[in-house]
Structures are given as structure tokens and as C-alpha cells.
Coordinates of C-alpha atoms and ligand atoms in Angstrom, one line a residue:
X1 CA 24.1 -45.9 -16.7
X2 CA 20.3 -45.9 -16.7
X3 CA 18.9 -49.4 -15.5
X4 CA 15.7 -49.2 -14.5
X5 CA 12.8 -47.6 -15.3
X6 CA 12.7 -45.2 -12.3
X7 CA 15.9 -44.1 -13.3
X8 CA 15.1 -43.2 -16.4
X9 CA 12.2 -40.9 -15.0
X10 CA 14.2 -39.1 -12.5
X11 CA 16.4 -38.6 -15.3
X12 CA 13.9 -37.0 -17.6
X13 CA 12.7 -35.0 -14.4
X14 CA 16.4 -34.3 -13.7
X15 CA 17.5 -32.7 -17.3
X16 CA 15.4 -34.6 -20.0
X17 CA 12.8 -32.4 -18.8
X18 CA 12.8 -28.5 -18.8
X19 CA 13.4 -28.4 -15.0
X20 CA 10.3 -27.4 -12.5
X21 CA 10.8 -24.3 -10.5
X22 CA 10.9 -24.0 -7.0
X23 CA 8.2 -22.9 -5.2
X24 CA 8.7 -19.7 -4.3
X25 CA 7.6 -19.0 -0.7
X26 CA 6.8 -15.4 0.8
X27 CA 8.3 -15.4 4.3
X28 CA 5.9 -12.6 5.6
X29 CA 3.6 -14.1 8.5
X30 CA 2.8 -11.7 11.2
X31 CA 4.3 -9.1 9.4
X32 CA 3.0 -5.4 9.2
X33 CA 2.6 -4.5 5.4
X34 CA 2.9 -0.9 4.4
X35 CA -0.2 -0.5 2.1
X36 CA 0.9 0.5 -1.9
X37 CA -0.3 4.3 -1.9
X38 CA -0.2 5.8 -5.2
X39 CA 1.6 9.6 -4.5
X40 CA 1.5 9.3 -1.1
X41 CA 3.3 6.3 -0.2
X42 CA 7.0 7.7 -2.2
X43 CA 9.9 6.4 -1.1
X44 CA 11.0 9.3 1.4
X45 CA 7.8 8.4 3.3
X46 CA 8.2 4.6 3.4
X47 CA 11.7 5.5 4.9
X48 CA 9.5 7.2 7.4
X49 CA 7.5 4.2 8.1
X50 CA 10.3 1.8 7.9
X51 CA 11.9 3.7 11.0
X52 CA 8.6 3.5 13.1
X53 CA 8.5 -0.3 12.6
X54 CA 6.7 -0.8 9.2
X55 CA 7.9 -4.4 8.2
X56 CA 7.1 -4.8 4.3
X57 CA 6.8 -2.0 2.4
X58 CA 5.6 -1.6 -1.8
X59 CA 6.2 0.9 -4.6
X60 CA 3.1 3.0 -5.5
X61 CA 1.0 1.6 -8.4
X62 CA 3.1 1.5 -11.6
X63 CA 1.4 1.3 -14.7
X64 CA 2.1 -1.5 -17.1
X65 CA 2.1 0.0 -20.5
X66 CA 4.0 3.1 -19.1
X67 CA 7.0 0.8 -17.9
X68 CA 7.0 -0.9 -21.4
X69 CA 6.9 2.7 -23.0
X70 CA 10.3 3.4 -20.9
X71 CA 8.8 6.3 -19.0
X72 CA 11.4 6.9 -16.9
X73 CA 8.5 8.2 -14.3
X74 CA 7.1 5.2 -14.1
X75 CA 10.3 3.4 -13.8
X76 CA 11.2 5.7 -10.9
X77 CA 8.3 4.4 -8.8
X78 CA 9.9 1.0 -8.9
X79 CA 12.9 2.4 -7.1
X80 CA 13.9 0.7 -3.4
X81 CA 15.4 2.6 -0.5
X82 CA 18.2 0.0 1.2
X83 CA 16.4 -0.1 4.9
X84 CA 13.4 -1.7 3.0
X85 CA 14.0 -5.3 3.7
X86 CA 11.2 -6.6 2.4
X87 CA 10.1 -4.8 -0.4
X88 CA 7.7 -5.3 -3.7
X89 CA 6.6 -3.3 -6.7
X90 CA 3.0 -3.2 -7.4
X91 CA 1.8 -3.7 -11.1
X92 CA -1.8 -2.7 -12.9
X93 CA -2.6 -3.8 -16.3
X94 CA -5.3 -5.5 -18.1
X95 CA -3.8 -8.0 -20.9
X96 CA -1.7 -11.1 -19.9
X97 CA 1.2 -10.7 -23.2
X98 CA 1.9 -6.7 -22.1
X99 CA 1.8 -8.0 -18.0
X100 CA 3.4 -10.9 -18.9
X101 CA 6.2 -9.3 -20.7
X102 CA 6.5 -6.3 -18.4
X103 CA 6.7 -9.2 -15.2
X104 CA 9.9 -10.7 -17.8
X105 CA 11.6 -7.3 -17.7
X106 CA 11.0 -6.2 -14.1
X107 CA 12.6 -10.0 -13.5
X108 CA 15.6 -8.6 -15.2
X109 CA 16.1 -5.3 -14.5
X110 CA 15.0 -4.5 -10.6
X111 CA 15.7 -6.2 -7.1
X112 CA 12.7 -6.9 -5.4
X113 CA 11.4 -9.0 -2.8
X114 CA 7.8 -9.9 -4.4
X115 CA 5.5 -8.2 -7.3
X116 CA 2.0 -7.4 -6.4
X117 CA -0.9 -7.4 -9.2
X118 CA -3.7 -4.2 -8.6
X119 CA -6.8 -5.9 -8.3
X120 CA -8.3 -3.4 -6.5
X121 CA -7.9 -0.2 -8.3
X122 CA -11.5 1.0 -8.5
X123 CA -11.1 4.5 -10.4
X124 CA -12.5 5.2 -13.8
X125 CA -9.5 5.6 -15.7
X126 CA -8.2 2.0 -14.7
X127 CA -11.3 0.4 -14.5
X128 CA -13.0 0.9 -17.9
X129 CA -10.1 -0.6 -19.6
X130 CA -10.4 -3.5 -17.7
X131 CA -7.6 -3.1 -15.1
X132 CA -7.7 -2.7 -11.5
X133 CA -10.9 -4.2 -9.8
X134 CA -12.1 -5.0 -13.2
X135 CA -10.0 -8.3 -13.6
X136 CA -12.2 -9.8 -10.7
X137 CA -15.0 -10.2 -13.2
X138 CA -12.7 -11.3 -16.2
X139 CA -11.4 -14.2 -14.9
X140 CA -10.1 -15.5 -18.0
X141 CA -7.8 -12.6 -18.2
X142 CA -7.2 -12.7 -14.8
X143 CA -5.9 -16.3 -15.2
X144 CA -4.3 -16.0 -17.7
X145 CA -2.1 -12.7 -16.3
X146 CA -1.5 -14.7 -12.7
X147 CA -0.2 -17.8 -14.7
X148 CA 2.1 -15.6 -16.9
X149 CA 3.5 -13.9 -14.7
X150 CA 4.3 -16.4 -12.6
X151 CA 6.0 -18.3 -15.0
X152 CA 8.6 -15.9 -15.6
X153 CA 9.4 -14.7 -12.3
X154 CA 11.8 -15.8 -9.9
X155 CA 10.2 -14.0 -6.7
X156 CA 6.8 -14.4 -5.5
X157 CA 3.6 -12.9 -7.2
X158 CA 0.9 -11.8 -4.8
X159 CA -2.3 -10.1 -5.7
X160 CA -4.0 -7.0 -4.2
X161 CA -8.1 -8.1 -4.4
X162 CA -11.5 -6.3 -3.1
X163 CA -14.5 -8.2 -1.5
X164 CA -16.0 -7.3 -5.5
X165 CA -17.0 -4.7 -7.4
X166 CA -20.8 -4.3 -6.6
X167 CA -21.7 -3.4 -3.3
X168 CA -23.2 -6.2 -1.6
X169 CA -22.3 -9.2 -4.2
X170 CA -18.8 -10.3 -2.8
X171 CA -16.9 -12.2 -5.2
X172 CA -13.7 -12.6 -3.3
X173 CA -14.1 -15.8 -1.5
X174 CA -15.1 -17.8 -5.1
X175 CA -11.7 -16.1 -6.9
X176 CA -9.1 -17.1 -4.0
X177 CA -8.6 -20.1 -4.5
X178 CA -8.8 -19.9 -8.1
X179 CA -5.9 -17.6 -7.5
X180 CA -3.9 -20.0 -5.1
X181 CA -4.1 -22.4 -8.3
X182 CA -2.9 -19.9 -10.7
X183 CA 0.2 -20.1 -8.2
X184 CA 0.0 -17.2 -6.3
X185 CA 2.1 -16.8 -3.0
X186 CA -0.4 -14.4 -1.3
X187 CA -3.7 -12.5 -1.5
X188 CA -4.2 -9.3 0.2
X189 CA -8.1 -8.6 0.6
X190 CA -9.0 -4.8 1.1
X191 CA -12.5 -5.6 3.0
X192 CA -14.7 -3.0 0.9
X193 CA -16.2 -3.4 -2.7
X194 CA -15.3 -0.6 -5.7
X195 CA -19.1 0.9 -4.9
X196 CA -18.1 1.0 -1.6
X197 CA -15.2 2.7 -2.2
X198 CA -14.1 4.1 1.8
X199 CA -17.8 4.7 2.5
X200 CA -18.7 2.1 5.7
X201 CA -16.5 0.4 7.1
X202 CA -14.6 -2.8 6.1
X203 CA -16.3 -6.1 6.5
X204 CA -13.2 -8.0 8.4
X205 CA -15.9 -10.9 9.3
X206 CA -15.9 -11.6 5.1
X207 CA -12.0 -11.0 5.5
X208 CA -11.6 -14.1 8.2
X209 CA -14.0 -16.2 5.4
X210 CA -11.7 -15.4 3.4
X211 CA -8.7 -16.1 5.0
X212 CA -10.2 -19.5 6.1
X213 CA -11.0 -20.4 2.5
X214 CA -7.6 -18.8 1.3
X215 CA -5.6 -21.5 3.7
X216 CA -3.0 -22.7 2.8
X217 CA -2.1 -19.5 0.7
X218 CA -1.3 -16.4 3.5
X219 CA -4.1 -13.6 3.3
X220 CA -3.5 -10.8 4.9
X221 CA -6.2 -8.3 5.8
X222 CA -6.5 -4.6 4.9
X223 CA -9.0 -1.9 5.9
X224 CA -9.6 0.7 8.7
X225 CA -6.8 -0.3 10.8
X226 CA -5.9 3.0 13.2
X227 CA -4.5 1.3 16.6
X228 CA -3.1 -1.3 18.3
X229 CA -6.6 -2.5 19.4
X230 CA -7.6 -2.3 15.9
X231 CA -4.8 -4.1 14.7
X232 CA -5.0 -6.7 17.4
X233 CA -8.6 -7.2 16.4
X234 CA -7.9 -8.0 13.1
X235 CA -5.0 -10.4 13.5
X236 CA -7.6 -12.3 15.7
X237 CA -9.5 -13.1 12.2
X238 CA -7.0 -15.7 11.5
X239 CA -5.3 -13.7 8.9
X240 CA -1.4 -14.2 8.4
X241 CA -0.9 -10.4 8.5
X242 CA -2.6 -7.3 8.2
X243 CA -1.6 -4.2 5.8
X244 CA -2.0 -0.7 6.6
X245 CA -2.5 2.3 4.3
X246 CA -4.6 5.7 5.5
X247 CA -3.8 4.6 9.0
X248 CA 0.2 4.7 8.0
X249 CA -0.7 8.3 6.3
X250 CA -2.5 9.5 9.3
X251 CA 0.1 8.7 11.7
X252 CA 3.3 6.3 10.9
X253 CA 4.0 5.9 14.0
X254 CA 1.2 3.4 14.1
X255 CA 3.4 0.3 13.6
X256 CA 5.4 1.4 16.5
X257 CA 2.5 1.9 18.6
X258 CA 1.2 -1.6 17.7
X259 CA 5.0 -3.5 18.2
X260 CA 4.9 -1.7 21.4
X261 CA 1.1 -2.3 22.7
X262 CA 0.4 1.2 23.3
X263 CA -0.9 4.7 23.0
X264 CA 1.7 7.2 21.7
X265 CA 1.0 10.8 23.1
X266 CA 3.0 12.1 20.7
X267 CA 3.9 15.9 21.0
X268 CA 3.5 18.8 18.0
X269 CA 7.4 19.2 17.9
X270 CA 7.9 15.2 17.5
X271 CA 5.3 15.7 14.5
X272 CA 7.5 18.5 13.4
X273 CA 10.4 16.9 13.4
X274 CA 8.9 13.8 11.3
X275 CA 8.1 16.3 8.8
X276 CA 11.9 17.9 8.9
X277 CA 13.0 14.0 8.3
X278 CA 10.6 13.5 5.5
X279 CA 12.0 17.1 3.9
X280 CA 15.1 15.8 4.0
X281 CA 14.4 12.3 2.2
X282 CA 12.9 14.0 0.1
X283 CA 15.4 16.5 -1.6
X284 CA 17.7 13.6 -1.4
X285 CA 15.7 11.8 -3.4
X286 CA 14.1 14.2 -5.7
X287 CA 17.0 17.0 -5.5
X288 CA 17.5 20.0 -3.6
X289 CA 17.1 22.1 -6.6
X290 CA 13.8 24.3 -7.0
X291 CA 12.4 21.5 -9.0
X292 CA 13.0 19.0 -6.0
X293 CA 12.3 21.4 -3.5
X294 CA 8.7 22.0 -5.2
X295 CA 8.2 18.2 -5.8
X296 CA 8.9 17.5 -2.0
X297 CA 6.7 20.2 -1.0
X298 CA 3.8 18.7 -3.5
X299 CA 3.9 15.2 -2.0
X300 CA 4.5 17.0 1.7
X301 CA 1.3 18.9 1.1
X302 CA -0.1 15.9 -0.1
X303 CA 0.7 14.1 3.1
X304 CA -0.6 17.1 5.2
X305 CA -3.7 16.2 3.6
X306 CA -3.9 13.2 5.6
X307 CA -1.8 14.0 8.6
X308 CA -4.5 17.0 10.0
X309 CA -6.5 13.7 10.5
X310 CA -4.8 12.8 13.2
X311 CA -6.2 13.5 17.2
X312 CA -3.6 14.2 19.8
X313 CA -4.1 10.8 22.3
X314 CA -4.0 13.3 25.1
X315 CA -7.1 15.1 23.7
X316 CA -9.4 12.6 23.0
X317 CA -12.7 11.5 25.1
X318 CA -12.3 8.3 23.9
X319 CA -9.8 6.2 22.9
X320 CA -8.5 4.9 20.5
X321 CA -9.5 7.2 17.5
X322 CA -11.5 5.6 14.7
X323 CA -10.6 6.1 11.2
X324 CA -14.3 7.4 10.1
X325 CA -14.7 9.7 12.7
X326 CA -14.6 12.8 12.1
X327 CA -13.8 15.6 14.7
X328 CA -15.7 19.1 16.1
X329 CA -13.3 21.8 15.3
X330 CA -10.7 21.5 18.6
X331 CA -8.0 23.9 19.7
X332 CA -4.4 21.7 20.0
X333 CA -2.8 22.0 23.2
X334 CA -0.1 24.4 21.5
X335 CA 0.5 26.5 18.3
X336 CA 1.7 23.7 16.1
X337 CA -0.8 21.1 17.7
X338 CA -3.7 23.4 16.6
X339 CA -1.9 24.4 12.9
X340 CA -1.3 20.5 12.6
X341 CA -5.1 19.9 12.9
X342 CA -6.2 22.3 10.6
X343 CA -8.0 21.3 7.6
X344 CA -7.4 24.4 5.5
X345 CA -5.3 24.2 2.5
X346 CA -3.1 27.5 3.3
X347 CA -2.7 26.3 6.8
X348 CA -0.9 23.2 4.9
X349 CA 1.2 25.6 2.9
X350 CA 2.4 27.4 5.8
X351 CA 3.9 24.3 7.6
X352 CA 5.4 23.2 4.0
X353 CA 7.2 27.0 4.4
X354 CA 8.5 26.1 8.0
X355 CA 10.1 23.6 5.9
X356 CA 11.0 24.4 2.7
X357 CA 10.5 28.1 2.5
X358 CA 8.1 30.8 0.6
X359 CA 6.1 29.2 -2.1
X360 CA 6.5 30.8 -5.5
X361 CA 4.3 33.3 -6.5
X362 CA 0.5 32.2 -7.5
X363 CA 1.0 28.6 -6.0
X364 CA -1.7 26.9 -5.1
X365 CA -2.6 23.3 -4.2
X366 CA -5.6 21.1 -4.7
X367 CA -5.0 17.5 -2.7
X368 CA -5.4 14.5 -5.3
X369 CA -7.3 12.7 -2.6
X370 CA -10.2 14.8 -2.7
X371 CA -11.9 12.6 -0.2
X372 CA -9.6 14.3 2.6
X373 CA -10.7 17.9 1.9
X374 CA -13.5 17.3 3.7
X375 CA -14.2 20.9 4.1
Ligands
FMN401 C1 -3.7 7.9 -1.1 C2 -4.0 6.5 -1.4 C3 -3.4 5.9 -2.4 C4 -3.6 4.5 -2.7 N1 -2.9 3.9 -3.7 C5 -3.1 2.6 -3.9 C6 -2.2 1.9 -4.9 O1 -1.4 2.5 -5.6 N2 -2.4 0.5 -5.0 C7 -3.3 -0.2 -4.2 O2 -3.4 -1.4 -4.4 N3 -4.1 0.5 -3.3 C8 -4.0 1.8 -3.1 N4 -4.7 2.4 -2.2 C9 -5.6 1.6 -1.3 C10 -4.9 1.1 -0.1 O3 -3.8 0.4 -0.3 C11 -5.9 0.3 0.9 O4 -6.3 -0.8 0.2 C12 -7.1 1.1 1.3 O5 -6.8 2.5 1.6 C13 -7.8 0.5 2.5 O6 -6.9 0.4 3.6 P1 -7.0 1.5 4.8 O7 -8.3 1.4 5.4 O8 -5.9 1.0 5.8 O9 -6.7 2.8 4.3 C14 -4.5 3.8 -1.9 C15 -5.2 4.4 -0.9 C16 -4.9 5.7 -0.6 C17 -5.6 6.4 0.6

């Protein structure tokens, strides 16, 4: 029986009441985050990653609207692989009833860890309809999607931010804790504006702002990391973790070398034999018919795009190497070592041939990321 008045309030709280949910906690601190890459970061190569120590790990950049249509594309890029242990799927849109709705059905339908929101997406395509990095200047919207979301998800929601879209007017440090109110479990802050885009280098003083201001919501930091120093530098920024994208796609091997505290001297036939693995992932994920083989050696060749970055430890002047520098021509200290450091499209295409095979007639390839054919 209800005979006091407290009773009856923990009674209404109890059942009377629709009941509160728990607070849903992100258990990620310290954690090495595998950045969301759209094409290149597919699930063969977060297998990759997972192996060489990458702790957290997130589906490319699925489009809202496209989920809701039922492309089964889009729906694909949602997909986990079992050794990703803590995993998310990253979501852009620009209007809180189709994010809203699309967060309801992802709740449904998929097994995940965490959903991610784009804030940060600076292209065109995204942008002008108010998606991506343009929710950071609707904050209305952006309210409004956070606090949707949220309500109907059972895992945590964390949002993918930039320091703002101009150049020089950051805007990140007055929206976090608007977003920690919205009841968001995490921030990640990419340390560059959309002008910016990877021009300069990223401003990880703003990021430990940032981080301060976040508190007690976990930020983690993102931008530029390429080492262990690097990564030790940033972690020093008071951050609760840091996440890791073109240094991942340069060399994955970069969150062993920072678990470990070292300098990997990794040989040409090691590389090589990364790039079997990944071949392998990927006709098991995409099929080992000619339609799989050519979609594995698409998003191989896209990879290469990135992996010629890389500077053999045992060849450098200096080290560590620095994600914005950019080489003299250098000869590797073997065969593959110097085809592995070529920036030349065909060069590409003949590794993808160790691998796969002859190319079909009139193939040719044009990297997405046009900012790696820097040629
Ligand atoms: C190929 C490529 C694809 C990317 N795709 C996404 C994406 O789908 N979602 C996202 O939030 N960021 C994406 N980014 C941005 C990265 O997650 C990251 O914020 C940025 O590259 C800065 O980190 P970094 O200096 O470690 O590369 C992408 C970056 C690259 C290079």
C-alpha cells in the first residue's frame, strides 16, 4: 500500500511514469579509434587494423536518406566484422524526423556498439544541403537531431565535429557543451576547419580547449597523428583518446607501433604480405567472382593511393615521419620497397596484378582522393 507521500512519487517514478532511461556510457578511454573513412576504411581493411592493435573501429559514412530508401549499398556499409569489439556506424543527414527515424531503425535492425553523427563532412555535395559540417552553424537542427536520436537509441550517440567551418572562427568549444546537454556520450574534434580542409596542420592546442571545456563528456582528439611520439603528444592534451584516419591508411601498423612504443622497420615483403591479407578479406567479403575480384582491386588501388606515402623507418634522415611532408623521389632498399613508393598510378596497378591478376582490358583508375595524386 501507498502511505506516504514519498511513496507515492517513487511510485509514479517507478511505473506511473514512462520509465527514464539509463544513461548510456561509452567505455572507450584511452582507446585508439580507427577514424570513419569513407571507401577506404571497408571492412576488409578495418580487419587489417584490428589485427595491428586498432581498438574501436566505425563503418564508412552512410547516408541517411539512402538507408531509408533501402539501398542495399548503403546498408552494406553498416555491416561488422566479428573481431571488431567495439564497433559504430557513422550517420550524415540534415533533418531531425529522417535522422531520427533512420536512428529508430538502425536501433532495430543492426548490432552496434555506438552511432556516430558526421559533423564534419566538408564536401559540396553534403554540405549545401545542410549536412556534414553544415549542422555546426544550424544549431537548431543540430539540436534537434542529437536529442532525437538519442531518445530512441539504446547505445550511445557520439558526434564527429570540426574546430568550424571558416578558417580562423572556431566554433567548436561554444557547441560542446551544448552537445553534452543534448546527451551525447562523446565528441570527437577533427582539429582543422572545412576551409582548412588538410591544408596546415591541426590546431591540437584548441583540441586540449576543447577537451577541458568538453569535461565531463570524453573528447577524443583527431588530426595528423603518424607515430608513437605523435600520438603520445596528443594524449598529453588531456583528451580521453585520440582517433586516427590517413595515419591508419598510410601504415596500420601504427597502432601497434604506438601499443608497443616503437619504430617498426617494417620490410617490403611484410608490406606485401598485408596486401595478400587485405586480398583475401576482400573476396571474402565482396566475392571471388570477377565482380569481387575488380571491387577488391578498386578499393586496393584506392589504398595504394595512400600506402606509397609511407617512408621506410630505415631510410629516413629524421625520424619519425611527418604526415605533411612530402619526400624527394628515393630509391627503396629493394624492388618492392621502391614499387611501394611510387606515386604513379600504373605502378599501383601492377602491385594490384601481383595480387589479383591482369586487369581487364582498357582499365584504368583515377584515386577518389585526389589530394593523394600529388603528382
Ligand atoms: C579517405 C578519407 C575518407 C574519410 N571519410 C570520412 C568519413 O566517412 N567520415 C568522417 O567523419 N570523416 C572522414 N574522413 C576524415 C577523417 O576521419 C579524419 O577526421 C581526418 O582525416 C583527419 O584525421 P587524420 O589527420 O588522422 O587523417 C575521411 C578522411 C579520409 C582521408
Amino acid at each position: 500500500f501507498i502511505t506516504s507521500k514519498e511513496q507515492f512519487h517513487a511510485y509514479l517514478r517507478a511505473g506511473g511514469e514512462e520509465e527514464e532511461k539509463e544513461e548510456k556510457e561509452l567505455e572507450i578511454q584511452g582507446k585508439l579509434y580507427l577514424a570513419p573513412l569513407t571507401t577506404c576504411g571497408n571492412l576488409p581493411f578495418r580487419r587489417i587494423c584490428k589485427r595491428f592493435g586498432a581498438d574501436v573501429t566505425c563503418g564508412e559514412m552512410a547516408v541517411c536518406t539512402n538507408l531509408l530508401q533501402g539501398q542495399s549499398s548503403e546498408w552494406a556499409l553498416l555491416k561488422r566484422h566479428h573481431t571488431e569489439d567495439i564497433f559504430g556506424v557513422q550517420l550524415e543527414g540534415a533533418f531531425p524526423d529522417t535522422m531520427t527515424r533512420c536512428a529508430e531503425l538502425l536501433n532495430r535492425t543492426i548490432d552496434v556498439d555506438f552511432v556516430d553523427i558526421n559533423v564534419g563532412c566538408p564536401i559540396d555535395l553534403v554540405y549545401k544541403k545542410g549536412g556534414g559540417c553544415a549542422l555546426m552553424t544550424r544549431s537548431n537542427k543540430f539540436e534537434q537531431i542529437v536529442r532525437g536520436m538519442n531518445s530512441v537509441l539504446d547505445v550511445p550517440l557520439t558526434v564527429k565535429i570540426r574546430t568550424g567551418v571558416q578558417e580562423k572562427v572556431n566554433v567548436a568549444h561554444k557547441i560542446i557543451p551544448r552537445i553534452r546537454e543534448w546527451g551525447a556520450s562523446m565528441v570527437t574534434l577533427h582539429g582543422r576547419s572545412r576551409e582548412q580542409r588538410y591544408t596546415r596542420s591541426a590546431d591540437w592546442d584548441y583540441i586540449a580547449e576543447c577537451a577541458r571545456i568538453a569535461s565531463p563528456m570524453p573528447l577524443f582528439g583527431n588530426g595528423d597523428i603518424l607515430s608513437y611520439e605523435d600520438a603520445n603528444r596528443a594524449m598529453q592534451m588531456g583528451v580521453s583518446g585520440i582517433m586516427i584516419a590517413r595515419g591508419a591508411l598510410i601504415k596500420p601498423w601504427l597502432f601497434t607501433e604506438i601499443k608497443e612504443q616503437r619504430h617498426w622497420d617494417i620490410s617490403s615483403r611484410e608490406r606485401f604480405d598485408i596486401l595478400k591479407d587485405f586480398t583475401n578479406y576482400g573476396l571474402e567479403h565482396w566475392g571471388s567472382d570477377t565482380q569481387g575480384v575488380e571491387k577488391t582491386r578498386k578499393l586496393l588501388l584506392e589504398w595504394l593511393s595512400f600506402l606509397c606515402r609511407y617512408i621506410p623507418v630505415g631510410l629516413l634522415e629524421h625520424l619519425p615521419q611527418k604526415i605533411n611532408e612530402r619526400p624527394p623521389y628515393y630509391l627503396g632498399r629493394d624492388y618492392l620497397e621502391t614499387l611501394m613508393a611510387s606515386q604513379n598510378v600504373d605502378d599501383w596497378i601492377k602491385i594490384s596484378e601481383l595480387l589479383l591478376g591482369p586487369v581487364p582490358p582498357s582499365f584504368t583508375f583515377l584515386p577518389k582522393h585526389k589530394a593523394n595524386s600529388y603528382r
